[in-house]
């Protein structure tokens, strides 16, 4: 994919220039215009629309019966005049809510001026629904996939201009957006819901979609159609992939994983992750060395690596435990991920989990000596995780934005630390999981302590905090360990808040799985030590909790 496809506008849009606003130069429309309810007039040349000929005998005449502008306005005083004098202030008042922003070109021929509308080339071949879905992706989903959605710093937004030349990328983006719209459309709506601050995502949807003819009633079907078309195009793309198309294909695979998260987070994402792994290893290690790697590729690899780590949390199928070739240094990618990947997991903790994946499963056909060696390695990893100090980590953290709130980062990092400890102890293959924590006399910590620590830190986060979207994975592990009804209620309350922020289907799946785990634990005989991991294994669900 050429760099030229990903260049953002260098100037403010026409509306922002006119109103002296600070434009964010987003595509396909400016977010400042969108939030103010204005139609964005775009960034290119804005041509003058004149009513009638501009010179000669027909000057001042319209082409609808030969009346002058003055005569026409006298007969229709309620209509806005369409003669605009200055290009920077021009606006096409004939634009309907169902069309993309357009401009009008005039061409003078003899004594007459011929005029016609131009639609943004990015959307000129798309129908009304597809145009809205592309706008929805730009205005909502792009922001969900990073911590800070800043102009020129969001690689997912930078992909949008490339959709005009890449049908695969277009279809997977449309699929993501359409299914997200479907999630929104299933939410019960009343005036308080769409006007209040509790459900800003829902309010933004209804405010914007009204310009495209109202709520999209075919969003579910549209999502499935776009997904199938995207999968077909992906199958074709991987057969002829090369260095120039690698990023587009990899970005599409990552967006298919995002689609599965928006849908439910269950099972299907694993196929795409395995496809990404094979594709990456097909190219060897040369394209993935840090020197010369583009920001887009670094972002794609970092996001895939984070999903790979967290997706392996509940993987009991002995799937491959390495995403990148062994010769590739993953630490710089993990450090990149901790800054603006929306899961906000500190790089040292992610690295500990990657090291844990390399351990053998000693529950089958291993000697006692090998089992003890594995147990000791898990203990060392657990001690490293328990020793992680979020405050010290934050002191050397490289902020992704000048608006960075390090206090909030410390809270979510502390929650991740306890979640990693639960993972290392409960889920890793060892024959001594139940007694492992008890042997760490220097830390004196229990499963209930770790769960309480997670809930304690996350309880201080609220919707509106940039890292609030990072709470699901640690909350799930805390909930799985919790036996306290009040604590469980708080966990569900936080997940409900997150649902009202994002409307991604995996959040509902996590709530359902917690309900199954709690029923399993509550049915157990009083005093019996029940490991919830066994119940999850029995269900056979591969859940990506992001």
XYZ file of C-alpha atoms in Angstrom:
546
model
C 0.000 0.000 0.000
C 1.542 3.290 -0.995
C 2.057 5.996 1.532
C 0.143 8.419 -0.663
C -3.066 6.550 0.088
C -2.745 7.358 3.776
C -1.961 11.082 3.702
C -4.398 13.161 5.715
C -5.541 16.644 4.689
C -3.028 19.388 5.420
C -5.601 22.194 5.694
C -8.725 22.746 7.746
C -12.067 21.901 6.158
C -14.057 24.755 4.659
C -16.507 24.966 7.570
C -13.734 25.235 10.163
C -11.893 27.827 8.113
C -15.044 29.896 7.840
C -15.865 29.647 11.542
C -12.250 29.915 12.692
C -12.424 26.538 14.434
C -9.475 24.253 15.012
C -10.102 21.472 12.503
C -8.980 17.908 13.300
C -8.648 17.106 9.568
C -10.414 13.758 9.950
C -11.681 11.705 7.032
C -14.160 11.308 5.498
C -15.551 14.259 7.469
C -14.231 16.632 10.102
C -15.213 15.607 13.630
C -15.645 19.246 14.681
C -18.353 19.674 12.045
C -19.922 16.346 12.980
C -20.144 17.170 16.687
C -21.654 20.582 15.938
C -24.319 19.106 13.640
C -22.915 20.891 10.574
C -22.347 19.325 7.182
C -18.610 19.129 6.533
C -17.748 20.665 3.160
C -14.501 18.744 2.850
C -10.964 19.860 2.136
C -10.646 20.182 -1.623
C -11.486 23.037 -3.931
C -14.956 24.359 -3.272
C -16.443 25.770 -6.451
C -19.022 28.533 -6.745
C -22.633 27.670 -7.435
C -24.296 30.503 -9.292
C -27.971 30.683 -10.159
C -27.999 31.318 -13.891
C -25.511 32.640 -16.427
C -22.705 34.862 -15.253
C -22.390 37.068 -18.340
C -23.937 37.967 -21.681
C -27.622 38.349 -22.452
C -28.590 35.562 -20.068
C -26.790 37.150 -17.082
C -28.968 36.884 -13.976
C -31.378 34.467 -15.649
C -32.095 31.031 -14.263
C -32.522 27.950 -16.409
C -36.001 27.237 -15.108
C -38.333 29.385 -17.182
C -36.004 32.313 -17.763
C -36.868 34.361 -14.682
C -34.247 36.397 -12.897
C -32.983 35.564 -9.450
C -35.017 38.428 -8.030
C -38.217 37.264 -9.748
C -37.694 33.683 -8.531
C -37.116 34.765 -4.950
C -40.266 36.897 -5.012
C -42.304 33.849 -6.000
C -40.569 31.625 -3.454
C -39.502 33.869 -0.581
C -39.022 30.960 1.827
C -36.231 29.409 -0.230
C -32.607 30.222 0.463
C -30.761 32.054 -2.310
C -28.166 29.787 -3.907
C -25.841 32.458 -5.266
C -22.631 32.239 -3.242
C -19.892 34.795 -3.624
C -16.812 33.408 -1.902
C -15.359 29.925 -2.319
C -14.261 29.630 1.340
C -17.757 30.463 2.533
C -19.616 28.504 -0.108
C -22.115 25.818 0.764
C -24.178 23.576 -1.453
C -27.675 24.088 -0.052
C -29.124 21.495 -2.410
C -27.230 18.760 -0.569
C -29.638 16.265 0.954
C -29.160 14.445 4.244
C -28.864 11.225 2.242
C -25.852 12.241 0.200
C -22.196 12.651 0.939
C -20.838 16.194 1.009
C -20.585 17.450 -2.552
C -19.424 20.503 -4.434
C -20.708 22.113 -7.611
C -18.545 22.805 -10.643
C -19.447 25.539 -13.108
C -18.313 25.590 -16.705
C -19.002 28.584 -18.898
C -20.001 27.850 -22.496
C -20.694 30.929 -24.565
C -23.271 32.964 -22.669
C -24.403 30.131 -20.379
C -23.019 28.519 -17.241
C -23.477 24.748 -16.961
C -23.300 23.325 -13.456
C -23.318 19.855 -11.906
C -22.583 18.274 -8.532
C -19.369 16.483 -7.634
C -19.407 13.836 -4.886
C -16.329 13.061 -2.821
C -14.454 10.395 -4.869
C -14.067 8.326 -1.697
C -17.811 7.611 -1.572
C -19.053 8.346 -5.076
C -19.656 4.665 -5.881
C -21.230 3.776 -2.511
C -24.923 3.612 -1.770
C -26.555 5.574 1.031
C -26.082 2.893 3.690
C -22.445 2.276 2.827
C -21.744 6.010 3.007
C -23.214 6.142 6.465
C -21.285 3.070 7.631
C -18.023 4.629 6.455
C -18.925 7.804 8.328
C -19.858 5.769 11.418
C -16.504 4.008 11.312
C -14.722 7.343 11.110
C -16.764 9.066 13.804
C -17.103 6.269 16.387
C -15.204 3.029 15.813
C -11.857 4.632 15.005
C -11.871 6.291 18.401
C -12.802 3.016 20.145
C -9.731 1.227 18.801
C -7.123 3.515 20.375
C -6.675 5.248 23.702
C -6.268 8.706 22.160
C -7.896 9.569 18.843
C -5.664 12.443 17.788
C -5.332 14.018 14.324
C -2.669 12.210 12.345
C -2.004 9.742 15.181
C -4.738 7.146 14.637
C -3.620 4.535 12.068
C -7.161 3.170 11.750
C -8.447 6.559 10.637
C -5.509 6.823 8.261
C -6.730 3.664 6.528
C -10.010 5.238 5.403
C -8.663 7.005 2.271
C -7.194 3.679 1.117
C -10.673 2.103 0.882
C -11.259 3.734 -2.503
C -8.490 1.592 -4.008
C -8.896 -1.496 -1.797
C -12.294 -3.263 -1.912
C -11.134 -5.752 0.759
C -10.411 -2.988 3.227
C -13.678 -1.253 2.380
C -15.817 -4.359 2.936
C -14.312 -5.273 6.306
C -14.704 -1.672 7.499
C -18.342 -1.669 6.355
C -18.898 -4.995 8.148
C -17.449 -3.634 11.410
C -19.530 -0.507 11.216
C -22.773 -2.218 10.193
C -22.630 -4.740 13.034
C -21.870 -1.976 15.509
C -24.923 -0.126 14.207
C -26.909 -3.339 14.693
C -25.811 -3.434 18.346
C -26.930 0.159 18.747
C -30.270 -0.481 17.048
C -31.089 -3.290 19.506
C -30.809 -0.933 22.467
C -34.175 0.270 23.853
C -34.399 3.959 23.122
C -36.219 6.787 24.821
C -35.582 10.505 24.908
C -33.560 10.374 28.105
C -31.358 7.619 26.696
C -30.369 9.422 23.517
C -30.175 12.922 24.979
C -28.459 12.232 28.277
C -24.801 11.732 29.027
C -25.118 8.069 30.006
C -25.247 6.831 26.438
C -23.285 9.262 24.329
C -22.494 6.612 21.709
C -26.198 5.913 21.211
C -27.051 9.615 21.138
C -24.353 10.288 18.540
C -25.692 7.484 16.353
C -29.288 8.762 16.293
C -28.148 12.343 15.831
C -25.998 11.481 12.819
C -28.024 8.733 11.145
C -31.041 11.018 10.870
C -29.200 12.786 8.044
C -29.129 9.482 6.160
C -32.831 8.685 6.353
C -33.133 7.442 9.931
C -31.982 4.281 11.733
C -30.476 1.578 9.520
C -33.049 -1.224 9.672
C -30.969 -3.583 7.518
C -27.713 -3.245 9.465
C -27.531 -6.927 10.464
C -27.966 -8.097 6.893
C -25.594 -5.395 5.658
C -22.954 -6.572 8.126
C -23.211 -10.200 7.009
C -23.129 -9.298 3.316
C -20.072 -7.074 3.757
C -18.376 -9.732 5.879
C -18.914 -12.440 3.260
C -17.687 -10.193 0.489
C -14.689 -9.274 2.606
C -13.843 -12.922 3.320
C -14.046 -13.732 -0.380
C -11.742 -10.830 -1.222
C -9.365 -11.840 1.572
C -9.106 -15.369 0.166
C -8.130 -13.851 -3.185
C -5.706 -11.357 -1.648
C -3.638 -13.878 0.298
C -2.936 -15.910 -2.839
C -1.040 -13.026 -4.437
C 0.230 -11.092 -1.443
C 3.519 -9.204 -1.700
C 5.367 -6.500 0.182
C 3.247 -3.724 -1.344
C -0.070 -5.325 -0.306
C 1.030 -6.839 2.998
C -0.162 -3.969 5.220
C -3.610 -3.828 3.621
C -4.134 -7.564 4.075
C -2.792 -7.519 7.636
C -4.988 -4.522 8.493
C -7.999 -6.350 7.066
C -7.272 -9.424 9.190
C -6.983 -7.249 12.293
C -10.321 -5.625 11.416
C -11.908 -9.062 11.029
C -10.793 -9.767 14.602
C -12.341 -6.454 15.624
C -15.536 -7.494 13.843
C -15.666 -10.652 15.951
C -15.211 -8.579 19.099
C -18.059 -6.306 18.056
C -20.201 -9.377 17.372
C -19.412 -11.575 20.417
C -15.712 -12.357 20.818
C -16.408 -16.102 20.609
C -14.406 -18.643 18.580
C -14.273 -17.079 15.091
C -11.466 -14.642 15.913
C -9.090 -17.585 16.383
C -9.154 -18.418 12.657
C -8.148 -14.872 11.759
C -5.390 -14.817 14.370
C -3.967 -18.042 12.970
C -4.161 -16.547 9.479
C -2.220 -13.485 10.654
C 0.404 -15.716 12.287
C 0.934 -17.761 9.123
C 1.049 -14.655 6.962
C 3.633 -12.983 9.181
C 5.826 -16.074 9.323
C 5.530 -16.512 5.552
C 7.490 -13.292 5.102
C 10.209 -14.218 7.603
C 11.698 -11.619 9.938
C 12.971 -9.030 7.436
C 9.774 -6.880 7.205
C 9.438 -6.785 10.989
C 12.735 -5.311 12.086
C 12.322 -2.058 13.975
C 14.536 0.037 11.745
C 12.490 1.389 8.877
C 9.182 -0.105 10.019
C 6.260 2.196 9.209
C 3.987 3.456 11.971
C 1.069 1.613 10.403
C 2.858 -1.744 10.370
C 4.099 -1.238 13.924
C 0.546 -0.498 15.046
C -0.872 -3.554 13.264
C 1.739 -5.900 14.726
C 1.420 -4.408 18.211
C -2.375 -4.732 18.234
C -2.242 -8.287 16.911
C 0.344 -9.162 19.535
C -1.861 -7.842 22.349
C -4.884 -9.752 21.039
C -2.704 -12.832 20.662
C -1.607 -12.587 24.306
C -5.046 -11.976 25.781
C -6.708 -14.428 23.409
C -4.394 -17.152 24.666
C -5.699 -16.605 28.214
C -8.521 -19.095 27.755
C -6.932 -21.215 25.020
C -6.825 -24.854 26.067
C -6.254 -26.320 22.584
C -2.447 -26.176 22.511
C -2.521 -23.546 19.763
C 0.797 -22.017 18.575
C 2.191 -19.768 21.285
C 4.266 -17.461 19.112
C 2.876 -14.854 16.710
C 6.122 -13.436 15.325
C 9.299 -15.174 14.143
C 11.631 -15.976 17.027
C 14.282 -13.594 15.705
C 11.969 -10.564 15.963
C 12.377 -8.489 19.129
C 8.872 -8.084 20.549
C 9.753 -5.668 23.349
C 9.593 -2.488 21.183
C 6.193 -3.610 19.860
C 4.893 -4.191 23.384
C 6.149 -0.760 24.436
C 4.386 0.764 21.428
C 1.205 -1.113 22.346
C 1.155 0.111 25.935
C 0.931 3.741 24.822
C -2.074 3.771 22.479
C -3.510 0.269 22.172
C -6.892 0.626 23.840
C -6.224 -2.236 26.280
C -3.469 -0.222 27.991
C -1.609 -3.229 29.375
C 1.966 -2.409 30.485
C 4.673 -3.949 28.322
C 6.476 -5.728 31.218
C 3.288 -7.625 32.090
C 2.589 -8.578 28.484
C 6.155 -9.822 28.180
C 5.752 -11.994 31.274
C 2.711 -13.624 29.670
C 4.564 -14.218 26.409
C 7.322 -15.970 28.336
C 4.693 -18.084 30.064
C 3.317 -19.281 26.717
C 6.642 -20.964 25.967
C 6.289 -23.338 28.898
C 5.337 -26.949 28.111
C 2.097 -28.495 29.284
C 3.294 -30.788 32.066
C -0.133 -32.268 32.677
C 0.521 -34.959 30.052
C 3.402 -37.415 29.873
C 6.150 -35.450 31.588
C 8.544 -36.685 34.207
C 8.357 -35.512 37.791
C 11.595 -33.585 37.278
C 10.211 -31.742 34.254
C 7.017 -30.955 36.143
C 8.968 -29.452 39.042
C 11.101 -27.402 36.652
C 7.971 -26.022 34.988
C 6.438 -25.209 38.354
C 9.553 -23.314 39.423
C 9.548 -21.272 36.214
C 5.900 -20.307 36.738
C 6.786 -19.287 40.282
C 9.568 -16.998 38.969
C 7.192 -15.415 36.478
C 4.598 -14.925 39.213
C 7.158 -13.264 41.459
C 8.086 -10.914 38.590
C 4.437 -9.978 38.096
C 3.836 -9.420 41.821
C 6.953 -7.238 41.937
C 5.640 -4.981 39.152
C 5.181 -1.481 40.561
C 2.726 0.595 38.532
C 3.883 3.902 40.018
C 7.522 3.242 39.115
C 6.462 2.064 35.656
C 4.459 5.243 35.060
C 7.516 7.377 35.893
C 9.225 6.162 32.717
C 6.065 5.765 30.628
C 6.057 7.525 27.244
C 2.669 9.316 26.940
C 0.699 8.990 23.732
C -0.898 12.396 24.233
C -0.259 15.661 26.067
C -3.624 14.980 27.718
C -2.292 11.822 29.350
C -3.572 11.207 32.890
C -0.853 9.121 34.537
C -2.942 8.599 37.665
C -5.532 6.721 35.576
C -2.767 4.767 33.857
C -1.464 3.669 37.251
C -4.931 2.440 38.217
C -5.426 0.274 35.134
C -1.813 -0.940 35.231
C -2.286 -2.047 38.848
C -5.451 -3.912 37.866
C -3.615 -5.638 35.008
C -0.837 -6.676 37.374
C -3.232 -8.578 39.642
C -5.034 -10.053 36.616
C -1.751 -11.399 35.220
C -1.046 -13.002 38.600
C -4.416 -14.768 38.536
C -3.739 -15.967 35.005
C -0.261 -17.285 35.846
C -1.542 -19.182 38.849
C -4.898 -20.486 37.701
C -4.533 -21.204 34.014
C -0.927 -22.118 33.244
C -0.176 -25.831 32.952
C 1.118 -26.925 36.339
C 0.230 -29.709 38.701
C 0.534 -27.439 41.739
C -1.657 -24.442 40.836
C -3.727 -24.435 44.016
C -0.713 -24.251 46.313
C 1.483 -21.939 44.242
C 0.341 -18.649 45.779
C 0.727 -20.009 49.265
C 4.421 -20.690 48.705
C 5.155 -16.997 48.024
C 5.704 -15.983 51.643
C 7.333 -12.694 50.629
C 4.030 -11.471 49.140
C 1.349 -13.100 51.328
C -1.394 -12.876 48.711
C -4.469 -14.975 47.899
C -6.845 -15.234 44.947
C -9.469 -13.207 46.799
C -6.836 -10.545 47.531
C -5.968 -10.293 43.845
C -9.638 -10.044 42.846
C -10.261 -7.357 45.468
C -7.210 -5.416 44.273
C -8.521 -5.390 40.695
C -11.984 -4.213 41.718
C -10.500 -1.600 44.047
C -8.477 0.047 41.265
C -11.132 -0.201 38.572
C -13.804 1.204 40.887
C -11.893 4.504 40.669
C -12.300 4.610 36.886
C -15.455 5.864 35.213
C -16.866 6.460 31.719
C -15.048 9.375 30.182
C -11.648 8.215 31.394
C -9.528 7.363 28.385
C -8.499 3.995 29.864
C -12.019 2.975 30.907
C -12.278 0.837 27.758
C -9.368 -1.236 29.155
C -11.229 -2.735 32.124
C -12.804 -5.914 30.708
C -9.961 -8.436 30.866
C -8.906 -7.690 34.462
C -12.558 -7.433 35.545
C -13.306 -10.859 34.080
C -10.476 -12.512 36.028
C -11.531 -10.682 39.198
C -15.123 -11.772 38.671
C -14.114 -15.366 38.060
C -12.404 -15.428 41.477
C -15.053 -13.456 43.358
C -17.398 -15.074 45.872
C -18.694 -11.787 47.248
C -22.210 -10.796 46.010
C -21.533 -7.070 46.468
C -18.268 -7.339 44.567
C -19.949 -9.290 41.791
C -22.657 -6.635 41.510
C -20.017 -3.911 41.190
C -18.261 -5.851 38.428
C -21.511 -6.196 36.451
C -22.253 -2.509 36.999
C -18.875 -1.549 35.531
C -19.387 -3.853 32.551
C -22.804 -2.299 31.944
C -21.194 1.134 31.981
C -18.647 -0.044 29.428
C -21.407 -1.487 27.225
C -23.115 1.898 27.243
C -19.808 3.433 26.133
C -18.796 0.989 23.380
C -21.647 -1.383 22.379
C -19.147 -4.136 21.522
C -20.669 -7.619 21.788
C -17.789 -9.267 23.667
C -18.810 -7.268 26.765
C -22.171 -9.037 26.871
C -20.426 -12.380 26.334
C -18.159 -11.725 29.320
C -21.206 -10.986 31.481
C -22.842 -14.237 30.377
C -19.680 -16.260 31.049
C -19.333 -14.746 34.515
C -22.921 -15.760 35.224
C -22.087 -19.357 34.259
C -18.969 -19.340 36.439
C -20.835 -17.921 39.424
C -23.606 -20.504 39.117
C -20.970 -23.218 38.927
C -19.207 -21.954 42.031
C -22.430 -21.367 43.975
C -23.621 -24.926 43.303
C -20.441 -26.356 44.758
C -20.558 -27.832 48.226
C -19.799 -25.340 50.931
C -16.112 -25.215 51.655
C -15.147 -27.104 48.493
C -12.297 -25.531 46.530
C -13.705 -25.131 43.022
C -11.543 -23.948 40.128
C -13.644 -22.035 37.597
C -11.128 -22.827 34.849
C -12.427 -26.394 34.679
C -15.945 -25.164 33.921
C -14.665 -22.868 31.160
C -12.726 -25.779 29.646
C -15.825 -27.948 29.723
C -17.754 -25.307 27.786
C -15.156 -25.427 25.003
C -15.451 -21.698 24.328
C -12.527 -19.751 22.919
C -13.298 -16.249 24.064
C -11.273 -13.172 23.195
C -11.638 -10.756 26.095
C -10.258 -7.384 25.058
